[in-house]
């Protein structure tokens, strides 16, 4: 096999892995959208916030210490203890649940029945808010997430495959972190699909998405369902935050991964959990291949827009995305 | 008061770098105030204004602070620099873009109020190539160098220089762009892995830096052949990759570490007095030192201006004149408590950019510190100056400026 | 047309065939909503379509107004076969309609809603409208006069400037009728115009329908479940059931058709 | 009764469909215009112009543009930043290619070019709806920015990829370039804003505006009653982009003077303008102004309070700013989902009934 | 049949006022009561406030920016105004909303199952009730796997009622069930209402335009005009009232009028004009 061909394969494999990471973020969007018709722009910031909280808790940082110091002129920073990773993850989850509950009580409860664009706007407001709170709470400097996740190319795979091509081929490069992420994603998705399809709450969640008023009228508690899905989205955000945070440190830009998830959503369909995965994979492979093959001809850095254009092309043929619910058009 | 506005960014995507720089900039002036009673007896004030590395906010900050009698601006962003260059010409306030901004502003005949001493990006590109030349006994014939860069004004700045140098030294140049913010660089690094360039020059800022270092480690790229510009060589960039980052290089134009007398003074007069600009945890970091260095250069010029005019309360115009005749000597640095911190250099009307001396720093992951591994050495003036001349003259023609020195 | 029409008992002139549906079949995936149905609508008549829920009545209207393209069959309009068309092209041929589940523009006032009905008549270009003074304003005024007449006619003057979102159901239906009338259609399709109304309101609505038919000579196709209304108003009735046509004829014929009684009426209607 | 419309009867339809049917409103409108044109230019200084008034006016144009597309035609777009970039780069190319032509024409032409680009990117809207479309417009956003970054022709091959506005004059006064006086920049923007607002108002009250709103409220029904969706959507995209292009051109030429596509016209810009439109009120021209004013002034105001008055560290103020802006957005949406414009309308309704509660 | 005088009152609405958007006063003091085991009809023209009354009872006004500003609503003697809609469902009050409001993307069967959301009496009981609903509405059985969005208007109406039955309610608030239904179906649905009422003891508050049918099946009726109750009484009495006859039943002194004659006769004067 020619080296070029094998490199193409390598790009595809890595694209798939990248796709899994995109899908992790997209999943959070899907959950909330499915349950409430809310397009939650804050999902990216939630990932950042979750990761920040995790690091903060692990390192025993005093929340809001910056503010306290600035206002009272004190000099406090740390509690002086360190929290083991598992416990810290649990604490962070609790924080995310609390966050879900607050969001519901203070914001979305009052917006029941509003048009989607209004809800969308509210989530952008929420994103601003949460970003500010995250910064105030934990500070805006870069933090390293030391969960001990493996990093770097897998030598096993590389050695194993090095013989496939000629001298110009060095074996497949696969990042160990990506492999972990893939495993986690599979588990998460299986769980979520089971939840949505086979539980009473899952059905209620989809009902709520269709018609808030009618859901209320049959006795579904919007509050409960929404706190539930926001908590789930918080869980997904934490996972995404950990995976991305391990890659690039925990800092502001983590919130921008939301932008990578949007084309994934479009392509997979806003309401489909499997869609998020398949969409992620297609986008991952598509953009990497395009950058690999066409990129050099047009000057590179095509990934940001290519994902969107790819999704757009798919949408022209299937306006509801690959797995999205068919848009019902009747008069 | 002597007003040195600090257009800082402590939020947003580049906060990590902005915080350290702004802390250093502010702390140095605080030190002068606390220890020496200001500059020439006049207190310095450093009003901070948050730009978030955003051009619009930068302009707003500039407009908001310029009426307070600002002496010099240090916006710490190439994009903001471009907004301010025409404005400072009109307002008569000097602009100092230390190691960034518009390279051709080095030509003071055209850019009367803009200064970019002691080095600029084109010097940086050339210095990087010079370093690689050194490693190869003066010849890069047939070698492959890749420029990995931020896809924007800043990252594209070195390309013309590198193209000229590639022609001159016979190496093959490829450029790979990374889009903002650069958290995902998989395809770029797969491409690098495939092409195996001999050297990588890297123009990055923000999260892009650490991801690049991490990815380089992931694909097992030899770190000592991977060199960043001075904005891609701080602790933030290498710490996340841990031991794998050992040996990564970056250019520098001043010393690293906190082994200078000034830091003791900062500890006593600033930090212990509770007057530190930030949390006090950045002191001695690369970017903190850079902020401090920028403040030092500004303070020197201000002192020169006071001396030259005999007026303690100087104006922006006096400041500009002093910057134009700035001379940084070993003694100046010694006096300021930073002996040998940077190269000695001088500024003239024809040359607003200093002598273009740079050095190479390397990261030691076990000691967790950056240190310079070379002296300050010059860039390829022949190539760089020709490019500067062409670019600045084009600008002059476009804007009806007659280059002159008075 | 060979058939020149006739005059009804109460003296209205019914003309030749205006709309002729021939062998229409419409499928949605596996569901066959309309199965090989043919019927015609004559100029000037009031034609009712009745049938149980889900029989395919609304779908039939949708075929007429071009929203669905039937898989089989032909639509003949004014003696010409109509090629597949977009709904807005159909509208421009003079076919207007109301909807079963009110489809008003909720964010607009009643007046604006009715004015949208005249879009097919308004011709001034974008530039003229941007400048406004002159052509566009004149056109607006002229059309506004027509619309005001319709508003008067349907007795909704009082709510002219109210956003339709706030209106009660019955009034919405009336506004929908106004919007359809504003297009001055040759053929008016009404999908359950009297659903959700009380007798008094139905009487009003009936009066409007009769007036439109009488005064403007508008042909009307009407879906309605209130047999009183259907039998009293219509000249001819088509009965559908499960996508098939099970009856077609004058109200009297239909009401005595056993198949219709079994499938739809339940008991013979008086 | 502080505010009344009683006794204000109209005897002709044109009178009834004028912009401000109520005399009191009409007077207020003329008063605002008079102040804007005759008073402010004499008192404005650099700071007020460049940190508040000029950006406010320019954003108002962009908001009007987006409001036409999103508020009137119901097509959510997140491509505003990209379209502003088209306006800016078109204006730059025109300014440098035809230095002798008056800048006013350049700006208008830049709007025209943006309109064409906008219409082209509007094509998918025929099939793609709602949020899918919103996300699709991001394709325009990212692609355009990338294009202006990559293709050196757009920035006249300058080394940095930045574009700089050369100095240009109107009636002998510089309006672009560093020496342009604040009042001149302000006036140019004001004239364009007035022009755009009047244009937008005329377009939205006529048949075109109605066909947009029909598409917005129920596209299928609109099509069945005779609206050509292709034409309605594309004109909305074109008209909207025309305004956005103008605002982009002004943003570059008059306000900033130098821009780089990714930095100034990134995705945040798209969101910012969308905020303005929604906070101000979808489908309301007044709302576009209110939203733009709110989001331009609020951050500056918060900064002044936090840094200058309270003396808090800039970073904390910047973070608090995020928190407060975010919280206010949510608060307003909860209080009145239809924006400041609706709040204003309700206030008027209350005034009318005053002193009775309802 | 129900004896009006002795039974316990389930639902009592006392003089409520409802305001939309803080400015639009819609109900101006409405009082009514629903006895246990009764079918109570709420009649009135368009915009009279029937829907608003029902929504006020089931607490669905909030999401429409409406609120009850005066008066009280009691269920089994407890004030229920401040409860969540879901709490009301748990207490056995469920509303079938005007205009169907099925969950478009859920299948018919899933729609029905959402009705059982608040139930805790086990899957067996739920599926038995599902079977019961299918028996009442065979048409739904045929379409059980279709997404509700693609079913016809009538099918959706059945689905909405079936969904309410699935919650095993004590009281159903039924908003215009006959709207858009074929006459046969209207009879059917009312027969089902009657059966539910008689066999399962479900009480109904029924907002209807179709006065004719409503008064045939109801025990007691209220007539609402412009937000006020203008007449009330046992259904049989209302049916005989000349005004009701004229305006709600479409009868004149000499029997049913033809709709074709509407243009030629004059109306009687109304109570409130
Ligand atoms: N969300 C709302 N905002 C403002 N006004 C409303 C709202 N909902 C209803 N109304 C007004 O309240 C009044 C009563 O409406 P309601 O829907 O209760 O009438 P109804 O008796 O159910 O009529 P119908 O038989 O047409 O359904 C109407 O005038 C209507 O315009
Ligand atoms: N777009 C569609 N996709 C799938 N099935 C459809 C669609 N439109 C209609 N149907 C089906 O076609 C059949 C006929 O529907 P239609 O709406 O025409 O009935 P109808 O006679 O108007 O009934 P009703 O009196 O209840 O309104 C129904 O079974 C419906 O579910
Ligand atoms: C710190 C900075 C000045 C570096 C930056 N990327 C630039 O604009 O050049
Ligand atoms: Mg129908
Ligand atoms: Mg109602």
JSON list of N, CA and C in Angstrom, two decimals, chain B residues 131-132 135 199-200 202 223-229 232-233 238 245-251 360-363 370 373:
[
{"chain": "B", "resi": 131, "resn": "UNK", "atom": "N", "xyz": [19.49, 30.95, 14.11]},
{"chain": "B", "resi": 131, "resn": "UNK", "atom": "CA", "xyz": [19.78, 29.92, 15.10]},
{"chain": "B", "resi": 131, "resn": "UNK", "atom": "C", "xyz": [19.92, 28.55, 14.43]},
{"chain": "B", "resi": 132, "resn": "UNK", "atom": "N", "xyz": [19.00, 28.28, 13.53]},
{"chain": "B", "resi": 132, "resn": "UNK", "atom": "CA", "xyz": [19.06, 27.00, 12.81]},
{"chain": "B", "resi": 132, "resn": "UNK", "atom": "C", "xyz": [20.33, 26.94, 11.96]},
{"chain": "B", "resi": 135, "resn": "UNK", "atom": "N", "xyz": [23.09, 25.88, 14.11]},
{"chain": "B", "resi": 135, "resn": "UNK", "atom": "CA", "xyz": [23.07, 24.46, 14.43]},
{"chain": "B", "resi": 135, "resn": "UNK", "atom": "C", "xyz": [23.59, 23.63, 13.26]},
{"chain": "B", "resi": 199, "resn": "UNK", "atom": "N", "xyz": [12.88, 21.72, 10.93]},
{"chain": "B", "resi": 199, "resn": "UNK", "atom": "CA", "xyz": [12.63, 22.69, 12.00]},
{"chain": "B", "resi": 199, "resn": "UNK", "atom": "C", "xyz": [11.22, 23.26, 11.89]},
{"chain": "B", "resi": 200, "resn": "UNK", "atom": "N", "xyz": [10.72, 23.63, 13.02]},
{"chain": "B", "resi": 200, "resn": "UNK", "atom": "CA", "xyz": [9.42, 24.31, 13.01]},
{"chain": "B", "resi": 200, "resn": "UNK", "atom": "C", "xyz": [9.58, 25.65, 13.69]},
{"chain": "B", "resi": 202, "resn": "UNK", "atom": "N", "xyz": [7.28, 28.80, 15.08]},
{"chain": "B", "resi": 202, "resn": "UNK", "atom": "CA", "xyz": [5.89, 28.80, 15.54]},
{"chain": "B", "resi": 202, "resn": "UNK", "atom": "C", "xyz": [5.47, 30.19, 16.01]},
{"chain": "B", "resi": 223, "resn": "UNK", "atom": "N", "xyz": [11.85, 18.18, 20.34]},
{"chain": "B", "resi": 223, "resn": "UNK", "atom": "CA", "xyz": [11.52, 19.49, 20.87]},
{"chain": "B", "resi": 223, "resn": "UNK", "atom": "C", "xyz": [12.57, 20.54, 20.57]},
{"chain": "B", "resi": 224, "resn": "UNK", "atom": "N", "xyz": [13.82, 20.11, 20.49]},
{"chain": "B", "resi": 224, "resn": "UNK", "atom": "CA", "xyz": [14.84, 21.14, 20.31]},
{"chain": "B", "resi": 224, "resn": "UNK", "atom": "C", "xyz": [14.81, 21.71, 18.89]},
{"chain": "B", "resi": 225, "resn": "UNK", "atom": "N", "xyz": [14.04, 21.07, 17.99]},
{"chain": "B", "resi": 225, "resn": "UNK", "atom": "CA", "xyz": [13.91, 21.62, 16.64]},
{"chain": "B", "resi": 225, "resn": "UNK", "atom": "C", "xyz": [12.64, 22.45, 16.47]},
{"chain": "B", "resi": 226, "resn": "UNK", "atom": "N", "xyz": [11.97, 22.63, 17.55]},
{"chain": "B", "resi": 226, "resn": "UNK", "atom": "CA", "xyz": [10.68, 23.31, 17.52]},
{"chain": "B", "resi": 226, "resn": "UNK", "atom": "C", "xyz": [10.87, 24.62, 18.27]},
{"chain": "B", "resi": 227, "resn": "UNK", "atom": "N", "xyz": [10.70, 25.74, 17.56]},
{"chain": "B", "resi": 227, "resn": "UNK", "atom": "CA", "xyz": [11.00, 27.01, 18.21]},
{"chain": "B", "resi": 227, "resn": "UNK", "atom": "C", "xyz": [9.89, 28.03, 18.01]},
{"chain": "B", "resi": 228, "resn": "UNK", "atom": "N", "xyz": [9.46, 28.61, 19.10]},
{"chain": "B", "resi": 228, "resn": "UNK", "atom": "CA", "xyz": [8.40, 29.60, 19.03]},
{"chain": "B", "resi": 228, "resn": "UNK", "atom": "C", "xyz": [8.95, 31.01, 19.01]},
{"chain": "B", "resi": 229, "resn": "UNK", "atom": "N", "xyz": [8.11, 31.94, 18.58]},
{"chain": "B", "resi": 229, "resn": "UNK", "atom": "CA", "xyz": [8.44, 33.35, 18.73]},
{"chain": "B", "resi": 229, "resn": "UNK", "atom": "C", "xyz": [8.34, 33.67, 20.21]},
{"chain": "B", "resi": 232, "resn": "UNK", "atom": "N", "xyz": [5.38, 32.81, 22.18]},
{"chain": "B", "resi": 232, "resn": "UNK", "atom": "CA", "xyz": [5.03, 31.39, 22.34]},
{"chain": "B", "resi": 232, "resn": "UNK", "atom": "C", "xyz": [6.03, 30.70, 23.22]},
{"chain": "B", "resi": 233, "resn": "UNK", "atom": "N", "xyz": [6.46, 31.40, 24.23]},
{"chain": "B", "resi": 233, "resn": "UNK", "atom": "CA", "xyz": [7.48, 30.80, 25.08]},
{"chain": "B", "resi": 233, "resn": "UNK", "atom": "C", "xyz": [7.35, 31.20, 26.52]},
{"chain": "B", "resi": 238, "resn": "UNK", "atom": "N", "xyz": [4.19, 25.63, 28.24]},
{"chain": "B", "resi": 238, "resn": "UNK", "atom": "CA", "xyz": [4.90, 24.36, 28.34]},
{"chain": "B", "resi": 238, "resn": "UNK", "atom": "C", "xyz": [4.47, 23.50, 29.52]},
{"chain": "B", "resi": 245, "resn": "UNK", "atom": "N", "xyz": [7.54, 18.44, 27.34]},
{"chain": "B", "resi": 245, "resn": "UNK", "atom": "CA", "xyz": [7.88, 19.72, 26.72]},
{"chain": "B", "resi": 245, "resn": "UNK", "atom": "C", "xyz": [9.36, 20.06, 26.86]},
{"chain": "B", "resi": 246, "resn": "UNK", "atom": "N", "xyz": [10.07, 19.22, 27.54]},
{"chain": "B", "resi": 246, "resn": "UNK", "atom": "CA", "xyz": [11.48, 19.52, 27.80]},
{"chain": "B", "resi": 246, "resn": "UNK", "atom": "C", "xyz": [12.24, 19.76, 26.50]},
{"chain": "B", "resi": 247, "resn": "UNK", "atom": "N", "xyz": [12.99, 20.86, 26.49]},
{"chain": "B", "resi": 247, "resn": "UNK", "atom": "CA", "xyz": [13.81, 21.13, 25.31]},
{"chain": "B", "resi": 247, "resn": "UNK", "atom": "C", "xyz": [13.16, 22.06, 24.30]},
{"chain": "B", "resi": 248, "resn": "UNK", "atom": "N", "xyz": [11.90, 22.36, 24.49]},
{"chain": "B", "resi": 248, "resn": "UNK", "atom": "CA", "xyz": [11.22, 23.28, 23.57]},
{"chain": "B", "resi": 248, "resn": "UNK", "atom": "C", "xyz": [11.91, 24.65, 23.63]},
{"chain": "B", "resi": 249, "resn": "UNK", "atom": "N", "xyz": [12.04, 25.28, 22.48]},
{"chain": "B", "resi": 249, "resn": "UNK", "atom": "CA", "xyz": [12.75, 26.55, 22.41]},
{"chain": "B", "resi": 249, "resn": "UNK", "atom": "C", "xyz": [11.82, 27.69, 22.08]},
{"chain": "B", "resi": 250, "resn": "UNK", "atom": "N", "xyz": [12.23, 28.88, 22.49]},
{"chain": "B", "resi": 250, "resn": "UNK", "atom": "CA", "xyz": [11.49, 30.06, 22.06]},
{"chain": "B", "resi": 250, "resn": "UNK", "atom": "C", "xyz": [12.47, 31.21, 21.98]},
{"chain": "B", "resi": 251, "resn": "UNK", "atom": "N", "xyz": [12.17, 32.15, 21.12]},
{"chain": "B", "resi": 251, "resn": "UNK", "atom": "CA", "xyz": [13.01, 33.33, 21.04]},
{"chain": "B", "resi": 251, "resn": "UNK", "atom": "C", "xyz": [12.76, 34.19, 22.26]},
{"chain": "B", "resi": 360, "resn": "UNK", "atom": "N", "xyz": [17.92, 32.98, 22.24]},
{"chain": "B", "resi": 360, "resn": "UNK", "atom": "CA", "xyz": [17.08, 31.78, 22.26]},
{"chain": "B", "resi": 360, "resn": "UNK", "atom": "C", "xyz": [16.97, 31.27, 23.69]},
{"chain": "B", "resi": 361, "resn": "UNK", "atom": "N", "xyz": [15.75, 30.96, 24.06]},
{"chain": "B", "resi": 361, "resn": "UNK", "atom": "CA", "xyz": [15.52, 30.41, 25.39]},
{"chain": "B", "resi": 361, "resn": "UNK", "atom": "C", "xyz": [15.06, 28.97, 25.26]},
{"chain": "B", "resi": 362, "resn": "UNK", "atom": "N", "xyz": [15.34, 28.19, 26.28]},
{"chain": "B", "resi": 362, "resn": "UNK", "atom": "CA", "xyz": [14.91, 26.79, 26.22]},
{"chain": "B", "resi": 362, "resn": "UNK", "atom": "C", "xyz": [14.27, 26.40, 27.53]},
{"chain": "B", "resi": 363, "resn": "UNK", "atom": "N", "xyz": [13.29, 25.53, 27.41]},
{"chain": "B", "resi": 363, "resn": "UNK", "atom": "CA", "xyz": [12.55, 25.09, 28.59]},
{"chain": "B", "resi": 363, "resn": "UNK", "atom": "C", "xyz": [13.19, 23.86, 29.20]},
{"chain": "B", "resi": 370, "resn": "UNK", "atom": "N", "xyz": [12.62, 28.49, 32.27]},
{"chain": "B", "resi": 370, "resn": "UNK", "atom": "CA", "xyz": [13.16, 28.91, 30.99]},
{"chain": "B", "resi": 370, "resn": "UNK", "atom": "C", "xyz": [14.54, 29.50, 31.24]},
{"chain": "B", "resi": 373, "resn": "UNK", "atom": "N", "xyz": [19.80, 30.30, 26.15]},
{"chain": "B", "resi": 373, "resn": "UNK", "atom": "CA", "xyz": [20.92, 29.42, 25.82]},
{"chain": "B", "resi": 373, "resn": "UNK", "atom": "C", "xyz": [21.86, 30.08, 24.81]}
]
